[in-house]
Amino acid sequence: METTRVAGIIPRVAWLLLLFGLSGTAAEEVCDSPLVANLLPSSFRSSSQLSSSHAPGFAKLNRRDGAGGWSPLTSDRYQWLEVNLGERTKITAVATQGRYGSSDWLTSYQLMFSDTGHNWKQYRQEDSIGSFPGNTNADSVVQYKLQQLVVARFLRLIPLDWNPSGRIGLRLETYGCPYTSDVASLDGSSSLVYRQSPASRRAQRDVITLKLKTLRNSGTLLQAEGREGLSLGLELERGRLLLLFRQGRTLSAEPRRLASLGSLLDDQHWHHVAVELHSLHLNLTVDKHTLRVKIPTEFHHLNIEELSVGAIQDLGSHKPFHSKRNFHGCLENLLFNSLNLIELAKLKDHKVTLVGNVTFSCAEPVPVAVTFPGLRSFLQLPWTTSSSSGSVLIGFQFRTWNKAGLLLTFDLPHQGGVAWLFLSEARLRLQIQKGGRVLLELSAGSGLSDGQWHSVELNSRRSHLTVSVDKNEGDSAQASLSFSVTAENHVFFGGCPAGDGQGCRNYFSAFQGCMRLLSLDSRIMDLIAVQRKQLGNYSNLQIDMCGIIDRCSPSRCEHGGLCSQTWTVFHCNCSDSGYSGATCHSCEFLTMFSLFFLPAVYEQSCEAYKHNGNTSGYFYIDVDSSGPIKPQLVYCNMTESDTWMIIQHNNTELTRVRPAPGVDQQLVHFNYSSEEEQLLGSISQSEHCEQELSYHCRKSRLLNTPEGSPFSWWLGGRAPGRAQTYWGGAHPGSQQCICGLQGDCVDPQHYCNCDADRLEWTEDTGLVTHKESLPVRSLVVGDIQRPGSEAAYRVGPLRCYGDKNFWNAAFFDKETSYLHFPTFHGELSADISFFFKTTASSGVFLENLGIKDFIRIELSTSTQVVFSFDVGNGPLEVQVESTVPLNDNHWHRVRAERNIKEASLRLDNLPVATQEAPADGHVHLQLNSQLFIGGTASRQRGFRGCIRALQLNGVTLDLEERAKITPGVQPGCPGHCSSYGSLCQNQGRCVERAAGFHCDCSLSAYTGVFCQTELSASFKPGTSVRYTFKEPYELTRNSSALPSSIYSDTTLRGENVSISFRTAQSPALLLYVSSYYREYLAVLINKHDKLEVRYKLEGNRDAEVLRSSGARNLANGQLHSITIRRLTNTVSVQIDQNAREDFNLTSDGEFNAIKSLVLGRVHESGDLDPHLARLASLGFIGCLSVVRFNSINPLKAALLHPDTSPIIITGPLVQSNCGSAASANPYAAENIHHISDQSGSVGSGQPLVNAIRTDSALIGGVIAVVIFVILAGLAVAARYLYRRKDTYRNQEGNAVKQEDNPDFPFNNQTDSQNLSTENAKEYFI
């Protein structure tokens, strides 16, 4: 079941509104006739009048009769002017004017409408604005056209503000036209039944429209029965309209609820309802809100044959079923496919049957309600029953959204006590106090802040007190009393007057809501008499109306956020939506970091995550940002060349096809980890996508010939997929495999290897790269039933790279240049995001104008971005100030959002700036001009620079295509390394691309997407890596096919050496560089576990030994880093983060004709002194990492390019992560990751599966665990370091024996757990 909310006024809804009771009225009818000008004075009423010449009958527009208009006796907000139009009329506009020749006029006012002169309903603009702008002088006319026409007989205008130099003065006119309707009243046991004649022509669609008015919040409104017992129903439940489908001809058949719409439909006001039924979907409309509902398959083509309105009909016997659940109220203009059923009933047409007491009028006995809108609201009523009776009986009904508030209070006579009846946590509580001591406390009911009417009764009689809620259907609480409870003089409802002088004390929050049927001692209070100041007292009340508003219907919370509300505001709970913000509009998640700073953002692609500095891992991507498509978890494989997004399905392994008896073909379906719209969105925005198709066969044909029918095929593209008869690597529709395209199939007469039908195993494997055919949905495998036929298939994961949207950019080279697009439609919610870079100090990024409304984002100064807009409440601004200049020609990111609750602006990673929307203000952003990018309509203050990845409500604007045809604007924008070059680490070089950049790691000892991945290898005693420099005779040659990092000059006046290592061997040779002239450089750990650097730069002299006195215990199994720099005879050495040590050599400073560099065991050690030669022959046991000698990276060449580098490797060389800082524990097993491993880690800044959870308790628990683990780790490490050295010494005697053992740990190339047992025997130099 799917429901889609249709926002805005669309042609279909407009057409439906015309159908709602506009019997026989043409759509083009003009409805603007004056309605007040010809009325008699008796049609006017008012709260008061200043004099007979200021009577309400003089309040006609442009008239000068009497004193020139109406003025009340007192100018306050309790005054009103009422007009009786004589009959229900369509009202389309209102005009006001001040009192002629005076200083009296209104500056703002409210409008109320009613059919009966009671139960008024306030007219609101945009469902929120309750006031209208008035006049600025006494004579000008201000006319306001109503956004939705009103049908009413009575109009009441309530002044809110007036000229401060005068008083209230008013003349008015209303405009509209006559209204006709047919009305029927149903009493809960009556109904109207319409049956189509068998010969009636079936309509392509069925349309039911009506208006309803009721005081009951529940009841079945109608049932529409089709063929084979299928029926559709509309039912009121708690003031909402439910759409139900039922299968079966009895009432016991359980209905299926498909949708609900509307709220507070039990307010005794007219509400529009429409059902537009198509074969596959229907549109349900309540008032001005429409839902599009997908109809379940079994209910398709529901042709309505019978329509029953009112009392439930037994679908089998067609007899009325009496129930309290039947509709009780009035219907108006009930239309079925344009047939007026009430009119047919009046004419006693045979197709319409009336059951029970159906009357053609609408009786409206409506109880008078009173609204408590604010903190100063109260109602004071006198208690006239003698206190000597010792009893009290008070009853009333209330409805509210607030969980707390004072309902009533009164003083107890002669006792100094007080009683409070109030709401707390949506429960009813009674508390009686005396002298600060609680004498009695009771509670009853629950969930009373649901907006429904609830009845309350407080009854105290004969030492027994009862508080009940909702009578028989609710809850009650009782208590026996040792004292009498009765009211002294007054009972206060909702609150207390200001000050303490009237015997009312309120220690609770004021009540905001509605009350009705207030009774004291079983007597209903006359609230109209209260309004006329004839009974009791009140303040800040709206009498004879209930002004409750459901701010959650329709819900303004997006993406499945849960809406809750109080009397004045609504809130969105976004915790389970995957989105955030005031209305769950923003695609963001919370991280631990964001708890202290700001939320992170779900990016739209792996490419975007890469440019945030993330490396490979699992990430949530949201292809349409704030759009309807949910985030999806994918694997991002960040390589040096491309950034791949990988989406798995349920079977990516090579799978054998086993024949089944009687089955000629087998269908295999692939279920992807992403949903349909997520898949299609990911494919659409990617530059390239591919998926491997592989078929392994033995005597099992695949596609046959291009002229014949294929034996196997696959389905791909948009679900459920289209049949594809080509294989991976070939062209769509070719019915070929890649070997047929290349002409190298095993049988030239066929276009696939498997079609050769041979007994030997062969295969057809290729990549599907046509995005229209992706993803692969299903595979149909045939030709597996013959004797000897065998086959297996593999469909790889969906792999895509590139993001067409992320790099879509335009360059604006003049202030007068701009791009224009169609009007931006972001009426209720708008989010805008983009990147910019510039050298200018100001300029407008974006602007869209309306008649009065506008939206604009600009760089106002070199350090400030401003987001400004106006939705009718006056201009508002949100500003973010940067601490660094923004005109630095680096990319900066801007994200702006505006919804009906707030506006926000974010710049780069600075804190978010927000601006709350005015309470009960305009909410619709109404724009009508073109959208200007990079400039304004006035061609002033234009932006000079680059804008890219511009998205409005999740939709990317194609700046490049528009720039191609626009003078002064160029497509694309180079220079990405200025912003992203810092991501390239460890001497990696940033290389520009047309769309992005990549890091060239050829000169770095590291690898990875940002040259951030260290290259480590585990060495054993027999391991040797020998890097050979140029032979002497090669120096005259001037060509090389290998990278420049492979070779270097052979005579050096300086070196830059860096190496990281981890070992427990002492002494140990780390690196040895030899020359053709018996010169060498040796880096080693001596017997004291300290670093020694030995230089022999003159063949006839002894080596010079440079001993470091800094770091100790370098053979402790921990990771250490060494940097050695020599310039002629000056040498500097730095170990880890210790201070640098400087040395001076006595030799001439030239290292002549270098020959080779050796890591590990040195096989040619004839030039070394005996002690060093013996150490070199032992080899190195441990881990070496990121070895660099000048521009040469010998370990990287050995691990990644052994076949194309001058490298000789002897013995076992095992690549590992032992040189990673994360592997500080030498006993930890190495981690080997596979892309297809679903348990892989999420990239930096991105939590895994529960990324969208924001439960604070869970986060707090995680923080506590992390802190505990850190403290425990520090304690263990301290103990470990203290005992480590003794452990090494104790194990030295066993080292050689272990090396001879066939189970020696280093025989396992991927095992680095037992480093401590690998000590070579110590030799002394």
Coordinates of C-alpha atoms in Angstrom, one line a residue, residues 29 138 162 247 264 297 374 419 440 653 732 1017 1126 1190 1274:
E29 CA -19.1 32.1 -12.8
A138 CA -10.4 56.6 7.6
W162 CA -6.9 50.3 15.8
Q247 CA -13.6 -8.3 0.9
L264 CA -11.4 17.5 14.2
T297 CA -4.4 -5.7 -6.4
G374 CA -3.5 32.1 26.4
A419 CA -9.4 22.6 45.6
L440 CA -6.7 14.7 49.4
E653 CA 29.3 -16.3 -5.6
P732 CA 22.5 -4.7 -26.2
A1017 CA 56.3 -6.4 5.4
R1126 CA 72.9 14.1 5.5
N1190 CA 65.9 10.0 -1.3
L1274 CA 46.7 2.4 29.8

